[in-house]
XYZ file of C-alpha atoms in Angstrom:
577
model
C -32.546 -37.060 10.214
C -30.612 -34.556 8.103
C -33.828 -33.369 6.597
C -35.112 -33.069 10.032
C -32.270 -31.019 10.867
C -32.504 -28.409 7.732
C -35.989 -27.783 8.813
C -35.124 -26.770 12.131
C -32.392 -24.765 11.100
C -34.281 -22.347 8.280
C -36.924 -22.257 11.390
C -34.480 -21.321 14.131
C -32.666 -18.904 11.271
C -35.750 -17.090 10.366
C -36.795 -16.951 13.644
C -34.253 -14.614 14.338
C -34.745 -12.648 11.654
C -37.821 -12.008 12.260
C -37.286 -11.319 16.476
C -34.646 -8.837 15.451
C -37.249 -7.008 12.930
C -39.641 -7.202 15.337
C -37.951 -6.140 18.282
C -36.534 -2.991 16.187
C -39.507 -1.759 15.186
C -42.125 0.122 16.932
C -45.617 -1.739 16.811
C -47.648 -0.405 14.391
C -50.562 1.066 16.367
C -47.752 2.649 19.077
C -46.492 5.809 17.317
C -43.460 7.311 19.248
C -44.966 10.137 20.566
C -48.687 9.825 20.999
C -50.584 12.792 18.732
C -53.144 13.942 21.506
C -51.749 14.169 25.357
C -52.310 15.636 28.012
C -48.808 15.463 29.187
C -47.605 18.437 31.388
C -45.896 20.641 29.339
C -42.207 21.823 30.068
C -38.621 22.702 28.545
C -35.548 20.594 28.544
C -32.595 22.303 30.449
C -30.903 24.998 28.804
C -28.046 25.275 26.877
C -26.589 27.954 27.845
C -22.499 27.995 28.598
C -21.189 26.429 31.742
C -18.776 29.193 33.516
C -15.842 27.933 35.516
C -15.059 29.610 38.864
C -11.191 29.332 39.814
C -10.445 29.337 43.621
C -14.097 29.061 44.574
C -15.011 27.054 47.306
C -17.617 24.703 46.110
C -15.871 22.307 42.951
C -17.863 21.128 40.002
C -19.057 17.776 41.323
C -18.765 18.800 44.568
C -22.502 17.237 46.836
C -24.133 20.815 47.742
C -27.178 18.443 48.801
C -29.205 15.573 49.300
C -32.161 13.780 50.366
C -33.772 10.216 50.897
C -35.202 8.364 47.914
C -38.807 7.774 48.135
C -38.032 4.051 47.660
C -35.583 1.657 48.594
C -34.804 0.898 44.722
C -34.036 4.815 43.363
C -32.809 3.990 39.244
C -33.749 6.585 36.740
C -33.806 10.643 36.953
C -35.557 13.407 34.760
C -35.194 16.643 34.898
C -39.008 18.702 33.561
C -38.077 22.288 34.108
C -39.034 22.487 37.467
C -39.130 18.857 39.247
C -37.087 15.954 38.999
C -38.804 12.796 38.493
C -37.913 9.516 40.415
C -38.093 5.883 38.865
C -38.042 3.579 42.065
C -37.949 -0.415 40.700
C -38.700 -2.266 44.097
C -42.774 0.037 43.932
C -42.729 0.263 40.656
C -43.726 3.821 40.894
C -43.025 7.053 39.167
C -42.386 9.733 41.844
C -42.964 13.808 40.899
C -40.031 15.627 43.709
C -39.803 19.065 44.472
C -36.366 19.534 43.894
C -35.509 21.821 47.439
C -36.903 19.301 49.822
C -37.358 16.121 48.360
C -40.810 15.858 49.130
C -43.107 13.663 46.754
C -46.019 15.769 44.881
C -47.325 12.719 42.718
C -46.064 9.156 42.355
C -48.202 6.733 40.351
C -47.219 2.548 39.398
C -46.335 2.162 35.751
C -47.060 -1.269 34.519
C -43.660 -1.810 34.124
C -41.280 -4.841 35.664
C -37.788 -3.227 35.888
C -38.518 1.115 35.410
C -35.135 2.211 35.211
C -34.345 5.213 33.013
C -35.876 8.019 32.803
C -35.800 11.129 30.276
C -37.745 14.268 29.688
C -37.877 15.485 25.754
C -39.268 19.313 26.613
C -43.056 18.087 26.364
C -43.022 13.841 27.407
C -41.542 11.828 30.322
C -40.551 8.531 29.122
C -39.111 5.315 30.962
C -37.309 2.462 30.529
C -37.972 -1.346 31.372
C -35.095 -3.163 31.768
C -36.187 -6.159 31.560
C -38.743 -6.284 28.624
C -37.155 -3.494 26.790
C -40.318 -1.630 26.319
C -40.541 2.371 26.107
C -42.837 3.788 27.812
C -44.319 7.405 27.121
C -46.001 8.708 29.708
C -48.859 11.070 30.635
C -47.982 12.760 33.693
C -51.040 14.193 34.388
C -53.012 11.554 34.542
C -50.669 9.391 35.945
C -50.216 6.706 33.532
C -48.285 5.060 30.078
C -49.997 6.434 27.059
C -47.695 4.783 25.061
C -45.349 1.192 25.030
C -43.355 0.893 22.232
C -41.768 -2.839 21.062
C -38.226 -3.226 22.647
C -35.576 -1.497 20.909
C -32.235 -3.284 20.023
C -30.192 -1.372 21.802
C -28.900 -4.361 23.352
C -29.231 -6.935 26.302
C -29.876 -4.438 28.973
C -31.205 -1.089 28.520
C -30.831 0.653 31.654
C -29.842 4.933 30.849
C -32.348 7.120 28.839
C -32.068 10.689 27.407
C -33.426 12.825 25.260
C -31.204 14.687 22.219
C -31.626 15.822 18.972
C -35.233 14.481 18.834
C -34.034 11.292 19.918
C -34.165 8.874 22.382
C -30.971 7.149 23.704
C -30.086 4.067 25.785
C -27.495 2.777 27.558
C -26.638 -0.392 27.065
C -23.482 -2.399 29.627
C -23.640 -5.854 28.384
C -23.701 -4.153 24.650
C -21.165 -1.536 25.724
C -23.370 1.473 23.207
C -25.438 3.475 24.154
C -27.343 3.855 21.484
C -29.999 6.673 19.718
C -33.254 6.196 18.515
C -35.287 8.202 15.435
C -38.915 8.043 14.775
C -38.776 4.696 13.220
C -37.397 2.756 15.715
C -33.995 1.470 13.781
C -30.699 2.802 15.804
C -29.145 6.034 14.004
C -26.125 6.872 15.943
C -24.253 4.145 18.246
C -22.056 5.470 20.763
C -19.290 2.267 21.310
C -19.399 2.622 25.754
C -15.588 4.306 27.052
C -16.348 2.709 30.125
C -16.119 0.008 32.152
C -20.072 0.034 33.530
C -22.475 2.399 31.116
C -25.453 3.147 34.017
C -27.529 6.190 33.813
C -27.912 8.642 31.384
C -28.099 12.730 31.353
C -28.097 15.587 28.976
C -25.530 18.688 29.371
C -25.954 20.983 25.736
C -24.244 18.854 23.212
C -22.868 16.481 25.488
C -23.681 13.439 27.726
C -23.461 12.777 31.505
C -22.987 8.527 31.731
C -22.962 6.793 35.230
C -20.182 4.155 36.217
C -20.425 2.646 39.410
C -17.518 -0.366 39.170
C -15.857 3.127 38.647
C -17.276 5.211 41.092
C -16.700 7.653 38.560
C -19.810 9.911 36.653
C -18.147 11.247 33.279
C -19.215 13.825 30.125
C -19.224 12.196 27.796
C -19.529 13.093 23.467
C -21.424 12.330 20.423
C -18.180 10.796 19.710
C -17.118 8.068 22.628
C -15.052 10.200 24.459
C -14.520 10.811 28.060
C -14.044 14.497 28.202
C -13.131 14.784 32.190
C -14.239 12.647 34.926
C -16.181 13.871 38.399
C -15.919 11.029 41.977
C -20.301 9.494 41.978
C -21.344 10.967 45.469
C -21.858 7.255 46.306
C -21.010 3.959 45.720
C -23.309 2.487 42.899
C -25.288 5.738 40.860
C -27.738 4.953 38.995
C -30.071 7.969 37.571
C -28.920 11.005 36.208
C -30.752 14.591 35.730
C -29.226 17.931 34.818
C -30.983 20.977 35.597
C -28.980 23.476 33.700
C -26.815 24.480 36.777
C -26.699 21.097 38.852
C -25.935 17.047 38.110
C -28.598 15.178 40.068
C -27.555 11.404 41.062
C -29.612 8.865 42.562
C -27.489 5.964 44.405
C -29.075 2.621 44.591
C -26.562 1.352 47.465
C -27.049 4.582 50.013
C -31.201 5.598 48.625
C -30.189 9.105 47.936
C -30.384 11.623 45.834
C -27.756 13.922 45.281
C -27.503 17.665 44.280
C -23.837 18.268 43.078
C -22.380 21.445 41.824
C -21.457 22.001 37.582
C -22.351 25.773 36.850
C -20.164 28.558 38.628
C -17.814 25.285 40.409
C -14.362 25.369 40.949
C -12.826 22.928 38.284
C -9.313 21.971 40.241
C -10.592 18.957 42.767
C -8.322 18.142 45.628
C -7.913 15.036 47.467
C -7.040 13.728 50.981
C -3.244 15.027 51.853
C -0.943 11.959 53.362
C 2.273 12.979 54.372
C 5.609 11.323 53.688
C 9.488 11.798 54.086
C 11.071 11.457 50.775
C 15.007 11.435 50.449
C 16.802 11.652 47.950
C 20.067 9.375 47.507
C 23.087 10.775 45.176
C 26.025 8.116 45.461
C 29.216 9.786 43.580
C 30.977 6.631 42.974
C 34.462 6.902 42.197
C 35.430 3.814 40.348
C 38.964 5.202 38.368
C 42.964 5.379 40.758
C 42.954 8.748 40.642
C 41.415 10.384 43.661
C 38.638 12.867 43.525
C 39.483 16.234 45.149
C 36.052 17.564 44.520
C 32.959 17.434 42.877
C 29.710 19.353 43.084
C 26.201 17.175 42.720
C 22.649 19.854 41.914
C 19.531 19.686 43.456
C 16.236 20.775 42.225
C 14.535 21.725 45.099
C 10.862 21.550 45.158
C 8.129 23.917 46.083
C 4.473 24.259 47.480
C 1.945 23.193 44.430
C -1.606 22.233 43.926
C -0.804 18.762 45.182
C 2.210 19.416 47.065
C 2.818 20.993 50.214
C 6.076 21.329 51.486
C 6.482 20.556 56.012
C 9.499 22.747 56.935
C 12.382 23.028 55.077
C 14.126 20.638 53.131
C 18.007 19.905 54.294
C 20.678 18.961 52.423
C 23.715 16.416 53.534
C 26.214 17.832 53.088
C 24.868 21.416 53.131
C 24.353 23.087 50.567
C 27.588 25.663 49.065
C 25.044 27.853 47.414
C 21.789 28.124 46.493
C 20.680 29.229 42.523
C 17.748 30.105 40.176
C 18.326 29.186 37.038
C 16.102 30.706 33.658
C 13.166 28.679 34.446
C 12.800 30.133 37.923
C 13.870 27.022 39.371
C 15.608 27.262 42.815
C 19.280 24.811 42.682
C 21.489 23.222 45.616
C 25.326 23.189 44.764
C 26.488 20.557 47.222
C 29.877 19.787 47.245
C 31.423 16.864 47.694
C 35.536 16.752 48.346
C 38.207 13.875 48.429
C 36.464 10.964 47.397
C 39.056 8.311 47.610
C 40.394 5.280 44.573
C 37.823 2.963 44.166
C 34.909 4.393 46.999
C 31.922 6.129 47.216
C 30.386 9.287 49.197
C 26.772 10.445 49.402
C 24.957 14.005 49.055
C 21.383 13.100 50.452
C 18.585 15.850 49.706
C 15.217 14.893 52.225
C 11.625 16.161 51.840
C 9.196 16.229 53.985
C 5.778 16.790 52.517
C 1.806 16.303 52.374
C 0.831 15.399 49.351
C -2.639 15.030 46.997
C -4.278 14.248 44.162
C -4.961 17.193 41.374
C -7.886 16.692 39.292
C -8.687 19.255 36.409
C -12.738 19.015 35.475
C -11.930 20.945 31.981
C -15.034 21.912 30.023
C -14.393 22.778 26.571
C -16.806 25.742 25.731
C -14.769 27.361 29.079
C -11.571 26.582 27.663
C -9.700 30.181 25.975
C -7.848 31.169 22.912
C -4.115 31.584 22.619
C -4.688 35.964 23.055
C -5.539 34.842 26.896
C -2.336 33.471 27.709
C 0.233 35.736 29.402
C 3.151 36.891 27.255
C 5.667 35.917 29.586
C 4.113 32.660 29.087
C 4.599 32.420 25.489
C 7.480 34.043 25.364
C 9.707 31.858 28.010
C 7.607 28.627 27.021
C 7.185 28.706 23.042
C 10.758 28.990 22.369
C 12.719 25.909 20.838
C 15.797 24.479 22.126
C 17.709 21.099 21.502
C 15.836 18.273 22.459
C 12.603 20.016 20.560
C 14.055 21.138 17.022
C 10.265 22.394 16.166
C 11.531 23.292 12.846
C 12.509 19.712 11.372
C 10.591 18.593 8.747
C 9.495 15.177 10.127
C 7.766 17.538 13.688
C 6.119 20.111 10.779
C 4.767 16.582 9.403
C 3.688 15.444 12.567
C 2.156 18.517 14.068
C -0.044 19.033 10.911
C -1.085 15.431 10.459
C -2.117 15.307 14.473
C -3.734 18.668 14.508
C -5.639 19.236 11.476
C -7.756 22.368 11.633
C -8.774 21.926 15.838
C -8.521 24.718 17.390
C -9.391 24.509 20.627
C -6.358 24.242 22.817
C -7.692 21.944 25.353
C -9.271 19.615 22.313
C -5.537 19.723 20.785
C -4.105 18.235 23.734
C -6.258 15.318 23.736
C -5.534 14.749 19.762
C -2.065 15.134 20.742
C -2.299 12.055 23.892
C -4.031 9.698 21.354
C -1.917 10.729 18.669
C 1.175 9.912 20.756
C -0.360 6.716 22.367
C -0.826 5.579 18.991
C 2.748 6.832 17.671
C 5.314 5.593 19.964
C 5.595 2.522 22.489
C 7.157 2.806 26.068
C 10.633 1.946 25.677
C 12.971 2.567 29.012
C 16.366 1.931 27.214
C 18.617 4.898 29.088
C 18.561 7.062 26.022
C 17.586 10.312 25.202
C 16.714 11.354 22.506
C 14.886 14.499 20.586
C 11.973 14.782 19.519
C 12.584 14.190 15.536
C 14.531 10.898 16.217
C 11.687 9.553 18.706
C 9.295 9.990 16.151
C 11.285 8.314 13.405
C 12.225 5.210 15.927
C 8.742 4.299 18.069
C 9.863 4.428 21.048
C 10.772 6.149 24.070
C 10.428 7.037 27.900
C 8.995 9.262 29.777
C 11.268 12.099 29.297
C 10.933 10.866 25.328
C 7.584 11.289 25.193
C 7.608 14.633 27.076
C 10.149 15.590 24.534
C 7.647 15.332 21.629
C 4.774 16.595 23.724
C 6.308 19.402 24.209
C 8.034 20.290 20.594
C 4.388 19.316 19.242
C 2.488 21.554 21.197
C 5.154 24.296 20.688
C 5.457 24.086 17.417
C 1.587 24.035 17.455
C 1.320 27.729 19.418
C 0.583 25.746 22.539
C 2.665 26.751 25.183
C 4.154 23.603 27.294
C 6.438 22.851 30.138
C 8.270 20.003 32.580
C 7.919 18.280 35.744
C 9.689 15.814 37.097
C 10.143 14.235 40.452
C 10.056 11.548 42.342
C 6.883 8.725 42.473
C 5.306 6.256 45.471
C 6.039 2.637 43.737
C 3.154 0.873 45.615
C 4.161 0.742 49.636
C 4.341 3.793 50.790
C 7.406 2.453 52.190
C 9.709 2.566 48.821
C 12.155 3.342 46.595
C 12.063 4.786 43.583
C 15.520 4.669 41.058
C 13.769 5.298 37.956
C 11.410 8.213 38.491
C 8.950 10.396 36.070
C 8.990 13.283 33.769
C 5.655 14.595 32.211
C 4.707 18.086 30.561
C 2.143 20.215 31.470
C 0.134 22.595 28.815
C -0.994 26.253 29.578
C -4.460 26.829 29.241
C -6.278 29.750 30.266
C -8.535 29.936 32.450
C -7.524 26.936 33.937
C -3.218 27.267 33.915
C -0.920 24.850 33.707
C -2.407 21.369 33.552
C -0.608 18.421 34.008
C -0.616 15.604 30.793
C 0.203 11.909 30.589
C 1.252 10.631 27.058
C 3.126 8.016 28.037
C 0.617 5.816 28.535
C -0.829 3.363 25.942
C -4.998 4.363 26.164
C -6.370 0.820 26.628
C -10.595 2.273 26.925
C -11.706 5.598 26.636
C -12.042 6.804 29.927
C -9.215 6.413 30.553
C -8.352 9.516 28.779
C -9.609 11.689 31.660
C -6.746 10.419 33.358
C -4.020 11.452 31.187
C -5.559 15.307 30.905
C -5.746 17.370 34.139
C -4.623 14.731 36.445
C -2.041 14.265 39.037
C -2.285 11.626 41.348
C -1.118 11.185 45.227
C 2.083 9.344 44.819
C 4.446 12.280 43.709
C 6.743 14.591 44.528
C 7.355 17.112 42.143
C 11.245 18.825 42.452
C 11.685 20.171 39.197
C 9.875 22.798 37.440
C 11.784 23.400 33.555
C 11.139 24.510 30.207
C 14.090 23.189 28.260
C 17.890 22.733 29.607
C 18.864 24.591 32.550
C 21.977 26.156 33.154
C 22.474 24.306 36.283
C 20.753 20.769 35.877
C 21.061 20.351 32.024
C 18.211 18.029 30.490
C 17.816 16.158 34.055
C 15.855 15.943 37.219
C 16.741 14.468 39.809
C 20.593 15.143 40.307
C 23.160 16.265 38.538
C 27.107 15.538 39.026
C 29.193 18.240 37.287
C 32.633 19.877 37.998
C 34.786 17.359 39.346
C 37.794 17.711 39.895
C 40.534 16.063 38.181
C 39.024 16.130 34.861
C 40.239 12.589 33.977
C 39.069 10.996 37.240
C 36.372 8.341 36.198
C 33.771 9.347 38.248
C 29.737 8.170 38.006
C 26.495 9.058 39.770
C 24.059 6.272 40.999
C 20.752 7.813 42.234
C 17.766 6.988 43.650
C 14.947 7.549 46.443
C 13.701 6.132 49.306
C 9.800 7.176 50.246
C 8.391 6.676 53.922
C 5.380 7.462 55.141
C 5.746 10.586 57.906
C 3.425 9.416 60.676
C 1.987 13.130 62.992
C 3.719 13.830 65.884
C 2.578 11.955 69.185
C 0.012 13.655 71.266
C 1.221 13.533 75.288
C -0.160 11.488 76.884
C -3.021 12.477 79.238
C -2.353 12.338 82.916
C -3.784 9.674 84.800
C -6.939 10.533 87.069
């Protein structure tokens, strides 16, 4: 009996090995490219630099036009230099489409079970069968698959297909990878999947666009598997992608449409839908001693309009401010004066803000990033300076800067490197302390403010202007209480301007990095913009208690924020007929 099981094991092992070897190489009689073909000649999308237009009416990722798919199950897309090619799974056909009208110029059936990914290599059209895992090379003039290549070992569920550097690249969600193949058919490059569900692929210069139907996003990915930026999918189930040099084309499996998205020449700043809120700041000044307090001042930073927030009406205070001040960073501050706080009693100073808030996403493309010479001199003067919490000349900090940035010169890529560096070196810990940058690096943990100090110190030491913003966050429900608040840094990257960065959240998967640079969601009201120690609020960004009389009084301050959704004013009822 043992001999029988041994034979079975050997046969299974050898069979598995033979199967893998066979599936990784093309058939002997099937070269990777046909030697002779009447395939239509074309060109790959030109590798021209992508331009951004700050303030343009059309944003990067906006839908410019769309038309219905000629079949009900659109999967792969490709651009041959003049026309779009679409793979349709139900009819098992390939369609050549006029990109202006969506009119079918040509169509033919292919001998594949589930045609999905399409790619154009400049001369031939490629198609992948996600069921048999076969690659087909298509003669588009004759309307037939001229060569079929035995399944590649890309993974169990190949879907997207693209062509770059004389390599066929295949995305596979179950293998969680994008794999590139050369003439031999063996995998030469394997990119770990940075998104949740790898879908369609398209090449833009040296990068891949990749769809993710779970997150309804389309990610721009490097060949190292880094997600540079993301745009929203125009439909709920994006499949095929194609890039024509200026626009990204997206096929959607649920809406059965083909979408044309703006890429080149678009506005990189994408704004979300507004929601209106009322936020009430409370600073409860508590007299814990047995001496009455004659007077005490509460300093509130005053919010202003920003891309992600619009202040509705005037910010109100109780009591009314004794004066409005402006610190060295340009931050306006209200000084509220409280008097006659009895023994073991409490008085409150409040600030009420009504605002329309929305998400902001800046789509940053590395090639469009300017250099340090394009940064305004006044920005450099203010936001490259040193301060108590930064100590940019400290040996620990200088060592970290050298270790982090190396020879990087691109301001955007350097920012990404710094976020990843801090994610590896520091863990989040809310211990109520604010230590300086070198101390936080030494201890290996810190709060959002301490992450911010380290980030600003290292960025400034590297020559990248950095500042911080702070405020209150909606905590889950729209009617909520915030007593923790949040602070994060911003860096100045030309031509984009000030770009938000979130360094204090651990990176769990690659695509998260696109949300940590250039993105602020629609649950923040920012009150403070600063570069360091403020004349009036010092290092805080909420409310500061100062000028307590008499000095020996035992006084503390407790701050909290109440959030409420702000309903639009009710319209007057129509008179009855």
